[in-house]
mmCIF file of N, CA and C in Angstrom:
data_model
loop_
_atom_site.group_PDB
_atom_site.id
_atom_site.type_symbol
_atom_site.label_atom_id
_atom_site.label_comp_id
_atom_site.label_asym_id
_atom_site.label_seq_id
_atom_site.Cartn_x
_atom_site.Cartn_y
_atom_site.Cartn_z
ATOM 1 N N MET A 1 0.839 -1.178 0.000
ATOM 2 C CA MET A 1 0.000 0.000 0.000
ATOM 3 C C MET A 1 0.887 1.246 0.000
ATOM 4 N N GLU A 2 0.509 2.205 -0.802
ATOM 5 C CA GLU A 2 1.282 3.439 -0.915
ATOM 6 C C GLU A 2 1.087 4.297 0.328
ATOM 7 N N SER A 3 2.162 4.918 0.776
ATOM 8 C CA SER A 3 2.111 5.772 1.953
ATOM 9 C C SER A 3 3.012 6.980 1.724
ATOM 10 N N PHE A 4 2.738 8.048 2.410
ATOM 11 C CA PHE A 4 3.571 9.235 2.282
ATOM 12 C C PHE A 4 3.668 9.926 3.625
ATOM 13 N N ARG A 5 4.696 10.731 3.783
ATOM 14 C CA ARG A 5 4.899 11.555 4.968
ATOM 15 C C ARG A 5 5.269 12.953 4.501
ATOM 16 N N TRP A 6 4.773 13.962 5.166
ATOM 17 C CA TRP A 6 5.171 15.349 4.909
ATOM 18 C C TRP A 6 6.295 15.666 5.882
ATOM 19 N N MET A 7 7.420 16.140 5.340
ATOM 20 C CA MET A 7 8.583 16.419 6.170
ATOM 21 C C MET A 7 8.989 17.886 6.028
ATOM 22 N N LEU A 8 9.333 18.496 7.137
ATOM 23 C CA LEU A 8 9.905 19.841 7.154
ATOM 24 C C LEU A 8 11.409 19.669 7.319
ATOM 25 N N SER A 9 12.169 20.139 6.358
ATOM 26 C CA SER A 9 13.632 20.005 6.397
ATOM 27 C C SER A 9 14.263 21.374 6.609
ATOM 28 N N ARG A 10 15.198 21.416 7.541
ATOM 29 C CA ARG A 10 15.926 22.660 7.833
ATOM 30 C C ARG A 10 17.405 22.341 7.848
ATOM 31 N N GLY A 11 18.201 23.294 7.400
ATOM 32 C CA GLY A 11 19.640 23.071 7.403
ATOM 33 C C GLY A 11 20.409 24.380 7.387
ATOM 34 N N VAL A 12 21.644 24.303 7.847
ATOM 35 C CA VAL A 12 22.516 25.469 7.868
ATOM 36 C C VAL A 12 23.954 24.993 7.671
ATOM 37 N N ALA A 13 24.725 25.800 6.981
ATOM 38 C CA ALA A 13 26.146 25.503 6.785
ATOM 39 C C ALA A 13 26.964 26.561 7.517
ATOM 40 N N VAL A 14 28.013 26.107 8.167
ATOM 41 C CA VAL A 14 28.937 27.011 8.861
ATOM 42 C C VAL A 14 30.161 27.169 7.966
ATOM 43 N N HIS A 15 30.500 28.425 7.638
ATOM 44 C CA HIS A 15 31.612 28.725 6.730
ATOM 45 C C HIS A 15 32.795 29.320 7.499
ATOM 46 N N ASP A 16 33.985 29.123 6.974
ATOM 47 C CA ASP A 16 35.151 29.811 7.540
ATOM 48 C C ASP A 16 35.262 31.192 6.888
ATOM 49 N N ALA A 17 36.310 31.941 7.205
ATOM 50 C CA ALA A 17 36.477 33.306 6.714
ATOM 51 C C ALA A 17 36.574 33.378 5.186
ATOM 52 N N SER A 18 37.053 32.305 4.560
ATOM 53 C CA SER A 18 37.188 32.318 3.096
ATOM 54 C C SER A 18 35.924 31.844 2.383
ATOM 55 N N GLY A 19 34.943 31.420 3.173
ATOM 56 C CA GLY A 19 33.697 30.966 2.573
ATOM 57 C C GLY A 19 33.586 29.468 2.407
ATOM 58 N N LYS A 20 34.649 28.750 2.772
ATOM 59 C CA LYS A 20 34.633 27.298 2.676
ATOM 60 C C LYS A 20 33.712 26.724 3.762
ATOM 61 N N VAL A 21 32.933 25.734 3.379
ATOM 62 C CA VAL A 21 32.024 25.112 4.346
ATOM 63 C C VAL A 21 32.820 24.246 5.310
ATOM 64 N N LEU A 22 32.658 24.518 6.603
ATOM 65 C CA LEU A 22 33.329 23.746 7.638
ATOM 66 C C LEU A 22 32.468 22.559 8.089
ATOM 67 N N ARG A 23 31.204 22.824 8.283
ATOM 68 C CA ARG A 23 30.295 21.763 8.719
ATOM 69 C C ARG A 23 28.856 22.164 8.381
ATOM 70 N N MET A 24 28.018 21.173 8.383
ATOM 71 C CA MET A 24 26.594 21.386 8.108
ATOM 72 C C MET A 24 25.792 20.699 9.203
ATOM 73 N N ALA A 25 24.666 21.281 9.520
ATOM 74 C CA ALA A 25 23.762 20.684 10.504
ATOM 75 C C ALA A 25 22.334 20.860 9.998
ATOM 76 N N GLY A 26 21.496 19.929 10.339
ATOM 77 C CA GLY A 26 20.116 20.031 9.895
ATOM 78 C C GLY A 26 19.211 19.104 10.672
ATOM 79 N N SER A 27 17.942 19.238 10.367
ATOM 80 C CA SER A 27 16.961 18.374 11.018
ATOM 81 C C SER A 27 15.778 18.158 10.090
ATOM 82 N N GLN A 28 15.059 17.097 10.341
ATOM 83 C CA GLN A 28 13.811 16.826 9.638
ATOM 84 C C GLN A 28 12.744 16.567 10.684
ATOM 85 N N THR A 29 11.572 17.145 10.452
ATOM 86 C CA THR A 29 10.453 16.975 11.360
ATOM 87 C C THR A 29 9.259 16.457 10.577
ATOM 88 N N ASP A 30 8.627 15.430 11.084
ATOM 89 C CA ASP A 30 7.432 14.883 10.448
ATOM 90 C C ASP A 30 6.252 15.800 10.769
ATOM 91 N N ILE A 31 5.698 16.436 9.731
ATOM 92 C CA ILE A 31 4.565 17.348 9.918
ATOM 93 C C ILE A 31 3.300 16.799 9.253
ATOM 94 N N THR A 32 3.268 15.492 9.015
ATOM 95 C CA THR A 32 2.138 14.868 8.327
ATOM 96 C C THR A 32 0.828 15.147 9.050
ATOM 97 N N GLU A 33 0.810 15.011 10.357
ATOM 98 C CA GLU A 33 -0.434 15.181 11.115
ATOM 99 C C GLU A 33 -1.061 16.554 10.873
ATOM 100 N N GLY A 34 -0.241 17.578 10.824
ATOM 101 C CA GLY A 34 -0.759 18.922 10.578
ATOM 102 C C GLY A 34 -1.237 19.132 9.152
ATOM 103 N N LYS A 35 -0.751 18.301 8.227
ATOM 104 C CA LYS A 35 -1.139 18.430 6.821
ATOM 105 C C LYS A 35 -2.438 17.707 6.511
ATOM 106 N N VAL A 36 -2.791 16.703 7.295
ATOM 107 C CA VAL A 36 -3.973 15.896 6.971
ATOM 108 C C VAL A 36 -5.133 16.114 7.932
ATOM 109 N N SER A 37 -4.958 17.015 8.885
ATOM 110 C CA SER A 37 -6.071 17.311 9.788
ATOM 111 C C SER A 37 -6.102 18.803 10.096
ATOM 112 N N ASP A 38 -7.278 19.273 10.406
ATOM 113 C CA ASP A 38 -7.468 20.681 10.741
ATOM 114 C C ASP A 38 -6.822 20.942 12.101
ATOM 115 N N PRO A 39 -5.948 21.945 12.199
ATOM 116 C CA PRO A 39 -5.261 22.182 13.474
ATOM 117 C C PRO A 39 -6.208 22.589 14.609
ATOM 118 N N LEU A 40 -7.318 23.228 14.268
ATOM 119 C CA LEU A 40 -8.256 23.691 15.296
ATOM 120 C C LEU A 40 -9.138 22.563 15.802
ATOM 121 N N THR A 41 -9.712 21.785 14.884
ATOM 122 C CA THR A 41 -10.674 20.751 15.270
ATOM 123 C C THR A 41 -10.086 19.350 15.333
ATOM 124 N N GLY A 42 -8.961 19.129 14.629
ATOM 125 C CA GLY A 42 -8.397 17.785 14.561
ATOM 126 C C GLY A 42 -9.117 16.877 13.580
ATOM 127 N N LEU A 43 -10.113 17.418 12.874
ATOM 128 C CA LEU A 43 -10.857 16.622 11.900
ATOM 129 C C LEU A 43 -10.054 16.455 10.614
ATOM 130 N N PRO A 44 -10.247 15.341 9.915
ATOM 131 C CA PRO A 44 -9.541 15.127 8.645
ATOM 132 C C PRO A 44 -9.857 16.231 7.639
ATOM 133 N N ASN A 45 -8.877 16.584 6.817
ATOM 134 C CA ASN A 45 -9.105 17.633 5.819
ATOM 135 C C ASN A 45 -9.187 17.038 4.416
ATOM 136 N N ARG A 46 -9.254 17.894 3.425
ATOM 137 C CA ARG A 46 -9.434 17.464 2.040
ATOM 138 C C ARG A 46 -8.277 16.607 1.537
ATOM 139 N N LEU A 47 -7.050 16.910 1.943
ATOM 140 C CA LEU A 47 -5.890 16.125 1.520
ATOM 141 C C LEU A 47 -6.045 14.667 1.949
ATOM 142 N N LEU A 48 -6.429 14.453 3.197
ATOM 143 C CA LEU A 48 -6.630 13.094 3.684
ATOM 144 C C LEU A 48 -7.806 12.438 2.974
ATOM 145 N N PHE A 49 -8.871 13.192 2.753
ATOM 146 C CA PHE A 49 -10.045 12.669 2.045
ATOM 147 C C PHE A 49 -9.661 12.167 0.652
ATOM 148 N N ILE A 50 -8.915 12.972 -0.095
ATOM 149 C CA ILE A 50 -8.502 12.596 -1.456
ATOM 150 C C ILE A 50 -7.594 11.370 -1.419
ATOM 151 N N ASP A 51 -6.702 11.311 -0.437
ATOM 152 C CA ASP A 51 -5.827 10.147 -0.295
ATOM 153 C C ASP A 51 -6.642 8.881 -0.052
ATOM 154 N N ARG A 52 -7.599 8.954 0.857
ATOM 155 C CA ARG A 52 -8.400 7.766 1.189
ATOM 156 C C ARG A 52 -9.283 7.334 0.017
ATOM 157 N N VAL A 53 -9.867 8.285 -0.708
ATOM 158 C CA VAL A 53 -10.676 7.928 -1.876
ATOM 159 C C VAL A 53 -9.794 7.273 -2.938
ATOM 160 N N GLY A 54 -8.583 7.802 -3.142
ATOM 161 C CA GLY A 54 -7.652 7.199 -4.094
ATOM 162 C C GLY A 54 -7.315 5.766 -3.724
ATOM 163 N N ARG A 55 -7.113 5.520 -2.438
ATOM 164 C CA ARG A 55 -6.833 4.157 -1.981
ATOM 165 C C ARG A 55 -8.025 3.234 -2.226
ATOM 166 N N LEU A 56 -9.231 3.749 -1.980
ATOM 167 C CA LEU A 56 -10.426 2.944 -2.224
ATOM 168 C C LEU A 56 -10.575 2.592 -3.699
ATOM 169 N N ILE A 57 -10.295 3.536 -4.565
ATOM 170 C CA ILE A 57 -10.394 3.288 -6.010
ATOM 171 C C ILE A 57 -9.402 2.204 -6.425
ATOM 172 N N LYS A 58 -8.172 2.287 -5.937
ATOM 173 C CA LYS A 58 -7.173 1.252 -6.253
ATOM 174 C C LYS A 58 -7.608 -0.107 -5.719
ATOM 175 N N HIS A 59 -8.145 -0.117 -4.500
ATOM 176 C CA HIS A 59 -8.623 -1.361 -3.904
ATOM 177 C C HIS A 59 -9.775 -1.945 -4.724
ATOM 178 N N LYS A 60 -10.675 -1.089 -5.168
ATOM 179 C CA LYS A 60 -11.824 -1.520 -5.960
ATOM 180 C C LYS A 60 -11.381 -2.138 -7.281
ATOM 181 N N LYS A 61 -10.334 -1.624 -7.889
ATOM 182 C CA LYS A 61 -9.833 -2.181 -9.141
ATOM 183 C C LYS A 61 -9.316 -3.599 -8.951
ATOM 184 N N ARG A 62 -8.774 -3.883 -7.758
ATOM 185 C CA ARG A 62 -8.275 -5.233 -7.471
ATOM 186 C C ARG A 62 -9.394 -6.181 -7.043
ATOM 187 N N ARG A 63 -10.396 -5.641 -6.356
ATOM 188 C CA ARG A 63 -11.494 -6.453 -5.816
ATOM 189 C C ARG A 63 -12.799 -6.037 -6.473
ATOM 190 N N LYS A 64 -13.099 -6.605 -7.609
ATOM 191 C CA LYS A 64 -14.269 -6.231 -8.416
ATOM 192 C C LYS A 64 -15.590 -6.489 -7.699
ATOM 193 N N ASP A 65 -15.604 -7.399 -6.723
ATOM 194 C CA ASP A 65 -16.842 -7.758 -6.046
ATOM 195 C C ASP A 65 -17.229 -6.789 -4.922
ATOM 196 N N GLN A 66 -16.335 -5.898 -4.542
ATOM 197 C CA GLN A 66 -16.625 -4.962 -3.448
ATOM 198 C C GLN A 66 -17.077 -3.614 -3.987
ATOM 199 N N LEU A 67 -18.009 -3.007 -3.276
ATOM 200 C CA LEU A 67 -18.551 -1.703 -3.656
ATOM 201 C C LEU A 67 -18.196 -0.674 -2.579
ATOM 202 N N PHE A 68 -18.208 0.594 -2.960
ATOM 203 C CA PHE A 68 -18.078 1.658 -1.978
ATOM 204 C C PHE A 68 -18.792 2.897 -2.504
ATOM 205 N N ALA A 69 -19.116 3.786 -1.594
ATOM 206 C CA ALA A 69 -19.783 5.034 -1.958
ATOM 207 C C ALA A 69 -19.112 6.169 -1.188
ATOM 208 N N VAL A 70 -19.232 7.368 -1.717
ATOM 209 C CA VAL A 70 -18.669 8.552 -1.078
ATOM 210 C C VAL A 70 -19.778 9.564 -0.873
ATOM 211 N N LEU A 71 -19.895 10.043 0.348
ATOM 212 C CA LEU A 71 -20.835 11.117 0.661
ATOM 213 C C LEU A 71 -20.003 12.326 1.060
ATOM 214 N N PHE A 72 -20.109 13.375 0.283
ATOM 215 C CA PHE A 72 -19.356 14.604 0.555
ATOM 216 C C PHE A 72 -20.369 15.692 0.877
ATOM 217 N N TRP A 73 -20.342 16.173 2.096
ATOM 218 C CA TRP A 73 -21.347 17.094 2.583
ATOM 219 C C TRP A 73 -20.669 18.381 3.034
ATOM 220 N N THR A 74 -21.028 19.491 2.432
ATOM 221 C CA THR A 74 -20.464 20.782 2.800
ATOM 222 C C THR A 74 -21.522 21.586 3.552
ATOM 223 N N LEU A 75 -21.147 22.096 4.707
ATOM 224 C CA LEU A 75 -22.051 22.927 5.477
ATOM 225 C C LEU A 75 -21.793 24.387 5.151
ATOM 226 N N MET A 76 -22.755 25.056 4.611
ATOM 227 C CA MET A 76 -22.578 26.465 4.251
ATOM 228 C C MET A 76 -22.450 27.316 5.513
ATOM 229 N N GLY A 77 -21.574 28.302 5.454
ATOM 230 C CA GLY A 77 -21.396 29.221 6.554
ATOM 231 C C GLY A 77 -20.526 28.682 7.683
ATOM 232 N N SER A 78 -19.909 27.522 7.483
ATOM 233 C CA SER A 78 -19.097 26.945 8.547
ATOM 234 C C SER A 78 -17.650 27.412 8.488
ATOM 235 N N ARG A 79 -17.301 28.183 7.480
ATOM 236 C CA ARG A 79 -15.910 28.624 7.346
ATOM 237 C C ARG A 79 -15.643 29.870 8.088
#
């Protein structure tokens, strides 16, 4: 099954007086949770919805006997 992670990458290089790189340091932070859910409510967002529907479509292509349906409901004035 296909999977993905959203990563925040940061890095910095330390140079000597001539501009030559002496060393580099960096970090990576997994920010997937913030990308697939609303930070205020914690509810899944559109990115996660599209990912899950895509997975269902792929699954359906392999399993012809299984059915699925999607209900997408937008509440007006909720933004």
